[in-house]
Coordinates of C-alpha atoms and ligand atoms in Angstrom, one line a residue:
M8 CA -28.3 9.9 -15.3
T9 CA -27.4 10.9 -11.7
H10 CA -23.9 10.9 -10.1
K11 CA -25.0 8.0 -7.9
A12 CA -25.8 5.8 -10.9
Y13 CA -22.3 6.5 -12.3
C14 CA -20.6 5.8 -9.1
K15 CA -22.4 2.5 -8.7
Q16 CA -22.1 1.6 -12.3
F17 CA -18.3 1.6 -12.3
Q18 CA -17.6 0.3 -8.8
V19 CA -16.2 -3.1 -8.7
P20 CA -18.7 -5.5 -7.0
L21 CA -17.8 -6.3 -3.4
D22 CA -18.5 -10.0 -3.9
G23 CA -15.3 -10.7 -5.8
S24 CA -17.1 -11.4 -9.1
L25 CA -15.3 -8.9 -11.4
N26 CA -14.0 -10.2 -14.6
L27 CA -12.1 -7.5 -16.5
A28 CA -12.7 -9.2 -19.8
D29 CA -16.4 -8.6 -19.4
I30 CA -15.9 -4.8 -19.2
D31 CA -16.0 -2.9 -22.5
P32 CA -13.1 -0.3 -22.6
D33 CA -15.0 1.4 -25.5
F34 CA -18.1 2.1 -23.3
K35 CA -19.3 5.7 -23.5
G36 CA -22.9 5.5 -22.2
H37 CA -25.4 7.5 -24.0
H38 CA -22.9 10.2 -24.9
E39 CA -22.1 10.9 -28.5
N40 CA -18.7 12.5 -28.4
K41 CA -16.3 14.8 -26.6
A42 CA -18.2 18.0 -27.6
A43 CA -21.4 16.6 -26.0
V44 CA -19.8 16.3 -22.5
Q45 CA -17.5 19.3 -22.4
D46 CA -19.9 21.5 -20.5
E47 CA -20.7 18.7 -18.1
I48 CA -17.0 18.1 -17.4
A49 CA -16.5 21.9 -16.9
C50 CA -19.2 21.9 -14.3
Y51 CA -17.6 19.0 -12.4
A52 CA -14.2 20.8 -12.6
K53 CA -15.7 23.9 -11.0
R54 CA -17.5 21.9 -8.3
M55 CA -14.3 19.9 -7.6
Q56 CA -12.5 23.2 -7.0
E57 CA -15.1 24.4 -4.5
L58 CA -15.1 21.0 -2.7
Q59 CA -11.4 20.9 -2.5
Y60 CA -11.3 24.4 -1.0
L61 CA -13.7 23.2 1.6
L62 CA -11.7 20.0 2.4
Y63 CA -8.6 22.2 2.8
A64 CA -10.5 24.8 5.0
E65 CA -12.0 22.1 7.1
N66 CA -8.6 20.4 7.7
R67 CA -10.1 17.3 9.2
R68 CA -10.2 14.7 6.4
S69 CA -8.2 13.9 3.3
L70 CA -8.7 12.3 -0.1
L71 CA -6.4 9.7 -1.6
I72 CA -6.9 8.9 -5.3
V73 CA -5.1 5.9 -6.6
L74 CA -4.5 5.6 -10.4
Q75 CA -3.5 2.3 -11.9
A76 CA -3.4 1.3 -15.5
M77 CA -1.6 -0.3 -18.4
D78 CA 0.9 1.9 -20.2
A79 CA -0.6 4.8 -22.2
A80 CA -4.0 4.2 -20.6
G81 CA -4.1 7.9 -19.5
K82 CA -2.9 8.3 -16.0
D83 CA -1.1 11.5 -16.9
G84 CA -4.1 12.8 -18.9
T85 CA -6.4 12.1 -16.1
I86 CA -4.2 14.1 -13.7
R87 CA -4.0 17.0 -16.1
H88 CA -7.6 17.2 -17.3
V89 CA -9.5 16.2 -14.1
L90 CA -7.3 16.9 -11.1
G91 CA -5.4 19.7 -12.7
Y92 CA -8.2 22.0 -11.8
M93 CA -7.6 21.7 -8.1
N94 CA -5.6 24.4 -6.2
P95 CA -2.0 23.2 -6.0
Q96 CA -2.0 24.4 -2.4
G97 CA -3.5 21.4 -0.8
C98 CA -3.1 19.0 -3.7
R99 CA -0.1 16.7 -4.4
I100 CA 0.9 14.1 -6.9
A101 CA 3.0 11.1 -5.8
A102 CA 4.5 9.0 -8.6
F103 CA 5.8 5.5 -7.9
K104 CA 8.6 4.2 -10.1
V105 CA 10.8 1.2 -9.7
P106 CA 11.8 1.3 -6.0
S107 CA 15.2 2.8 -5.2
V108 CA 17.8 0.7 -3.3
E109 CA 16.7 2.3 -0.1
E110 CA 13.0 1.8 -0.8
A111 CA 13.6 -1.8 -1.8
A112 CA 15.4 -2.4 1.5
H113 CA 12.2 -1.7 3.4
D114 CA 8.7 -3.3 3.4
F115 CA 6.7 -2.4 0.3
L116 CA 4.4 0.0 2.1
W117 CA 7.3 2.1 3.6
R118 CA 7.7 4.5 0.7
V119 CA 3.9 4.7 0.2
H120 CA 2.7 5.5 3.7
R121 CA 5.0 8.6 4.0
R122 CA 3.4 10.0 0.9
A123 CA -0.2 9.5 2.0
P124 CA -2.3 12.7 2.4
A125 CA -2.2 14.9 5.5
R126 CA -5.4 16.3 6.9
G127 CA -7.0 18.7 4.4
E128 CA -5.0 17.4 1.4
V129 CA -5.8 15.6 -1.8
V130 CA -3.1 13.3 -3.0
V131 CA -3.1 11.4 -6.3
F132 CA -0.9 8.3 -6.5
N133 CA 0.3 7.9 -10.1
R134 CA 0.9 4.1 -9.7
S135 CA 1.0 2.9 -6.1
H136 CA 1.5 0.1 -3.7
Y137 CA -0.5 -2.0 -6.1
E138 CA 2.6 -2.3 -8.4
D139 CA 3.8 -4.7 -5.7
V140 CA 1.1 -7.3 -6.5
L141 CA 1.1 -6.6 -10.3
V142 CA 4.4 -6.0 -12.0
T143 CA 6.3 -8.0 -9.4
R144 CA 3.9 -10.9 -9.8
V145 CA 3.8 -10.8 -13.7
H146 CA 7.6 -10.8 -13.8
K147 CA 7.8 -13.5 -11.1
R148 CA 10.1 -11.3 -9.1
I149 CA 8.4 -12.5 -5.9
E150 CA 6.9 -15.8 -5.0
K151 CA 3.2 -16.5 -5.1
K152 CA 2.9 -16.8 -1.4
I153 CA 4.4 -13.3 -1.0
W154 CA 2.0 -11.5 -3.4
Q155 CA -0.9 -13.4 -2.0
A156 CA -0.1 -12.3 1.5
R157 CA 0.1 -8.8 0.3
Y158 CA -3.6 -8.5 -0.4
A159 CA -4.4 -8.7 3.3
Q160 CA -1.5 -6.3 4.1
I161 CA -2.8 -3.8 1.6
N162 CA -6.3 -4.1 3.0
A163 CA -5.1 -3.6 6.5
F164 CA -3.0 -0.5 5.4
E165 CA -6.0 1.1 3.6
K166 CA -8.2 0.3 6.7
L167 CA -5.7 2.2 8.8
L168 CA -5.8 5.2 6.5
T169 CA -9.6 5.3 6.2
E170 CA -10.1 4.9 10.0
N171 CA -7.9 7.9 10.4
G172 CA -9.9 10.2 8.1
T173 CA -8.5 9.5 4.7
H174 CA -11.1 8.7 2.0
I175 CA -9.7 6.4 -0.7
L176 CA -10.8 6.2 -4.3
K177 CA -9.0 3.7 -6.6
F178 CA -9.4 4.0 -10.4
F179 CA -8.3 1.4 -12.9
L180 CA -8.2 3.0 -16.3
H181 CA -9.3 0.2 -18.6
I182 CA -8.1 0.3 -22.3
S183 CA -7.9 -2.4 -24.9
A184 CA -4.6 -3.8 -26.3
D185 CA -5.5 -2.3 -29.7
E186 CA -6.1 1.1 -28.3
Q187 CA -2.7 0.9 -26.5
L188 CA -1.0 0.1 -29.7
Q189 CA -2.6 3.0 -31.5
R190 CA -1.5 5.4 -28.8
F191 CA 2.0 4.1 -29.1
H192 CA 1.9 4.7 -32.8
K193 CA 0.7 8.3 -32.3
R194 CA 3.7 8.8 -30.0
I195 CA 6.1 7.5 -32.6
K196 CA 4.7 9.9 -35.2
D197 CA 4.8 13.0 -32.9
P198 CA 8.4 14.2 -32.0
A199 CA 7.0 16.0 -29.0
R200 CA 5.9 12.7 -27.5
H201 CA 9.1 10.7 -28.3
W202 CA 10.3 11.2 -24.8
K203 CA 7.4 9.2 -23.5
I204 CA 8.4 6.0 -25.5
S205 CA 10.4 3.3 -23.8
E206 CA 11.4 -0.1 -25.2
S207 CA 9.5 -1.7 -22.3
D208 CA 6.2 -0.3 -23.5
Y209 CA 6.4 -2.7 -26.4
S210 CA 8.0 -5.6 -24.6
E211 CA 5.5 -5.5 -21.8
R212 CA 2.7 -6.1 -24.4
Q213 CA 3.5 -9.8 -24.5
Y214 CA 2.4 -10.0 -20.8
W215 CA -0.9 -8.3 -21.5
E216 CA -3.0 -11.3 -20.5
N217 CA -0.9 -11.9 -17.4
Y218 CA -1.5 -8.3 -16.4
Q219 CA -5.3 -8.5 -17.0
Q220 CA -5.3 -11.6 -14.8
A221 CA -3.2 -10.0 -12.1
Y222 CA -5.5 -6.9 -12.2
T223 CA -8.7 -9.0 -12.0
D224 CA -7.4 -10.8 -8.9
T225 CA -6.2 -7.6 -7.3
L226 CA -9.4 -5.6 -7.9
N227 CA -11.4 -8.4 -6.4
R228 CA -9.2 -9.0 -3.4
C229 CA -8.5 -5.4 -2.4
N230 CA -11.9 -3.9 -2.8
T231 CA -13.8 -2.7 0.3
E232 CA -16.7 -0.4 1.0
Q233 CA -14.2 2.2 2.5
A234 CA -11.6 1.9 -0.3
P235 CA -13.5 0.9 -3.4
W236 CA -12.1 0.2 -6.9
Y237 CA -13.6 1.7 -10.0
V238 CA -13.0 0.3 -13.5
I239 CA -13.2 3.2 -15.8
P240 CA -13.7 2.5 -19.5
A241 CA -10.8 4.6 -21.0
N242 CA -10.6 4.0 -24.7
H243 CA -12.4 7.4 -25.1
K244 CA -10.3 9.9 -23.2
W245 CA -13.3 12.3 -22.8
F246 CA -15.5 9.6 -21.2
R247 CA -12.7 8.7 -18.8
N248 CA -12.4 12.3 -17.7
L249 CA -16.2 12.6 -17.3
A250 CA -16.4 9.4 -15.2
V251 CA -13.5 10.1 -13.0
S252 CA -14.6 13.7 -12.3
R253 CA -18.1 12.7 -11.6
I254 CA -17.0 10.0 -9.1
V255 CA -14.6 12.4 -7.3
V256 CA -17.3 15.1 -7.0
E257 CA -19.8 12.7 -5.7
T258 CA -17.4 11.3 -3.1
L259 CA -16.5 14.8 -1.9
E260 CA -20.1 15.8 -1.8
G261 CA -20.9 12.7 0.3
L262 CA -18.5 14.0 3.0
N263 CA -20.9 16.7 4.0
M264 CA -18.0 19.1 4.7
Q265 CA -18.6 22.4 6.6
F266 CA -16.5 25.5 6.9
P267 CA -15.0 25.5 10.4
E268 CA -16.2 28.1 12.9
A269 CA -14.2 31.3 13.0
H270 CA -11.4 31.4 15.6
V271 CA -12.2 35.0 16.5
D272 CA -15.3 37.1 17.4
I273 CA -16.2 38.3 13.9
K274 CA -18.7 40.9 15.3
A275 CA -16.1 42.4 17.6
I276 CA -13.6 42.5 14.7
R277 CA -16.1 44.2 12.5
R278 CA -17.0 46.7 15.2
K279 CA -13.4 47.6 16.0
Y280 CA -11.7 47.6 12.6
H281 CA -14.5 48.8 10.4
R282 CA -14.9 51.8 12.6
L283 CA -11.2 52.4 12.4
A284 CA -11.3 52.1 8.6
N285 CA -14.1 54.6 8.5
G286 CA -12.1 57.0 10.6
H287 CA -14.4 56.9 13.7
E288 CA -11.6 56.3 16.3
Ligands
ATP301 P1 4.0 6.5 -18.6 O1 2.6 6.0 -18.7 O2 4.2 7.9 -19.0 O3 5.0 5.6 -19.2 P2 4.7 5.3 -16.1 O4 3.9 5.4 -14.8 O5 4.6 4.0 -16.8 O6 4.3 6.5 -17.0 P3 7.5 5.0 -16.1 O7 8.6 5.7 -15.6 O8 7.4 4.6 -17.6 O9 6.2 5.7 -15.7 O10 7.4 3.6 -15.4 C1 7.5 3.4 -14.0 C2 7.7 1.9 -13.9 O11 7.9 1.6 -12.5 C3 6.5 1.0 -14.3 O12 7.0 0.1 -15.3 C4 6.1 0.3 -13.1 O13 5.7 -1.0 -13.3 C5 7.4 0.4 -12.3 N1 7.2 0.2 -10.9 C6 6.5 1.0 -10.1 N2 6.4 0.5 -8.8 C7 7.1 -0.6 -8.8 C8 7.4 -1.6 -7.8 N3 7.0 -1.5 -6.6 N4 8.2 -2.6 -8.2 C9 8.6 -2.8 -9.5 N5 8.4 -1.9 -10.4 C10 7.6 -0.8 -10.1
MG302 MG1 5.7 3.6 -18.7

């Protein structure tokens, strides 16, 4: 299967027809298990490094990767296993928690825009402006007319970014409610993971269906050619890593990046300093 097929396969259709309930979080394509894809993932990791170097050198465009998911769906793991291969110089993670008092006193995009990537940078949003149409809606912290208006505001914001050289990829890591519970149990059993557990992880489960509905609406309403959503089946962590890295590589390859021209006359430098180094002058 080619990259292109993968990219297309997981992209949310632009006609607004996505229903999350129809997507199998257990999907793993024709791959058997983790061992079968390890080499492939390693190839993508290497290619991602090269492409990121080029993006940084070119210093013209940028890449914004948005990660959204239910708790324990693997945002942290995706960052570590997939994006962790990039050079920290030129790569940044921005995590969005409950807004501070200062942040909450501004429009919801205020804290987001300032953390968007600069030219040449790759930035990963660990949660994002999408929380403002998800958690806020599910918990009825804002009125319906407010979150409904935000879809257009988000689309306009992302249009601004893309028209100014930022490429946007948005991943929803899709796990099942059962898989989430199993992951919580694993955390309970492992003292090294106790710090990850919060009471709200469990209490939020009662809103599972509300979240699925809010995600379905959001993924349909804020999905454009320039800033597409991908739904990644994420019950198998290795498949999630494979799919995300493939899509990132394909996107970067599609930019047709070039190393910039040298700022100096390389021939003259070679003539002058190589002779010096060889003791000719
Ligand atoms: P983990 O998966 O490790 O738990 P996390 O991303 O859930 O990581 P937490 O510190 O547990 O990190 O949670 C951050 C919380 O902040 C989430 O519950 C999220 O819904 C909430 N949050 C983020 N942005 C907003 C927002 N704009 N308004 C309200 N809540 C928000
Ligand atoms: Mg959490």
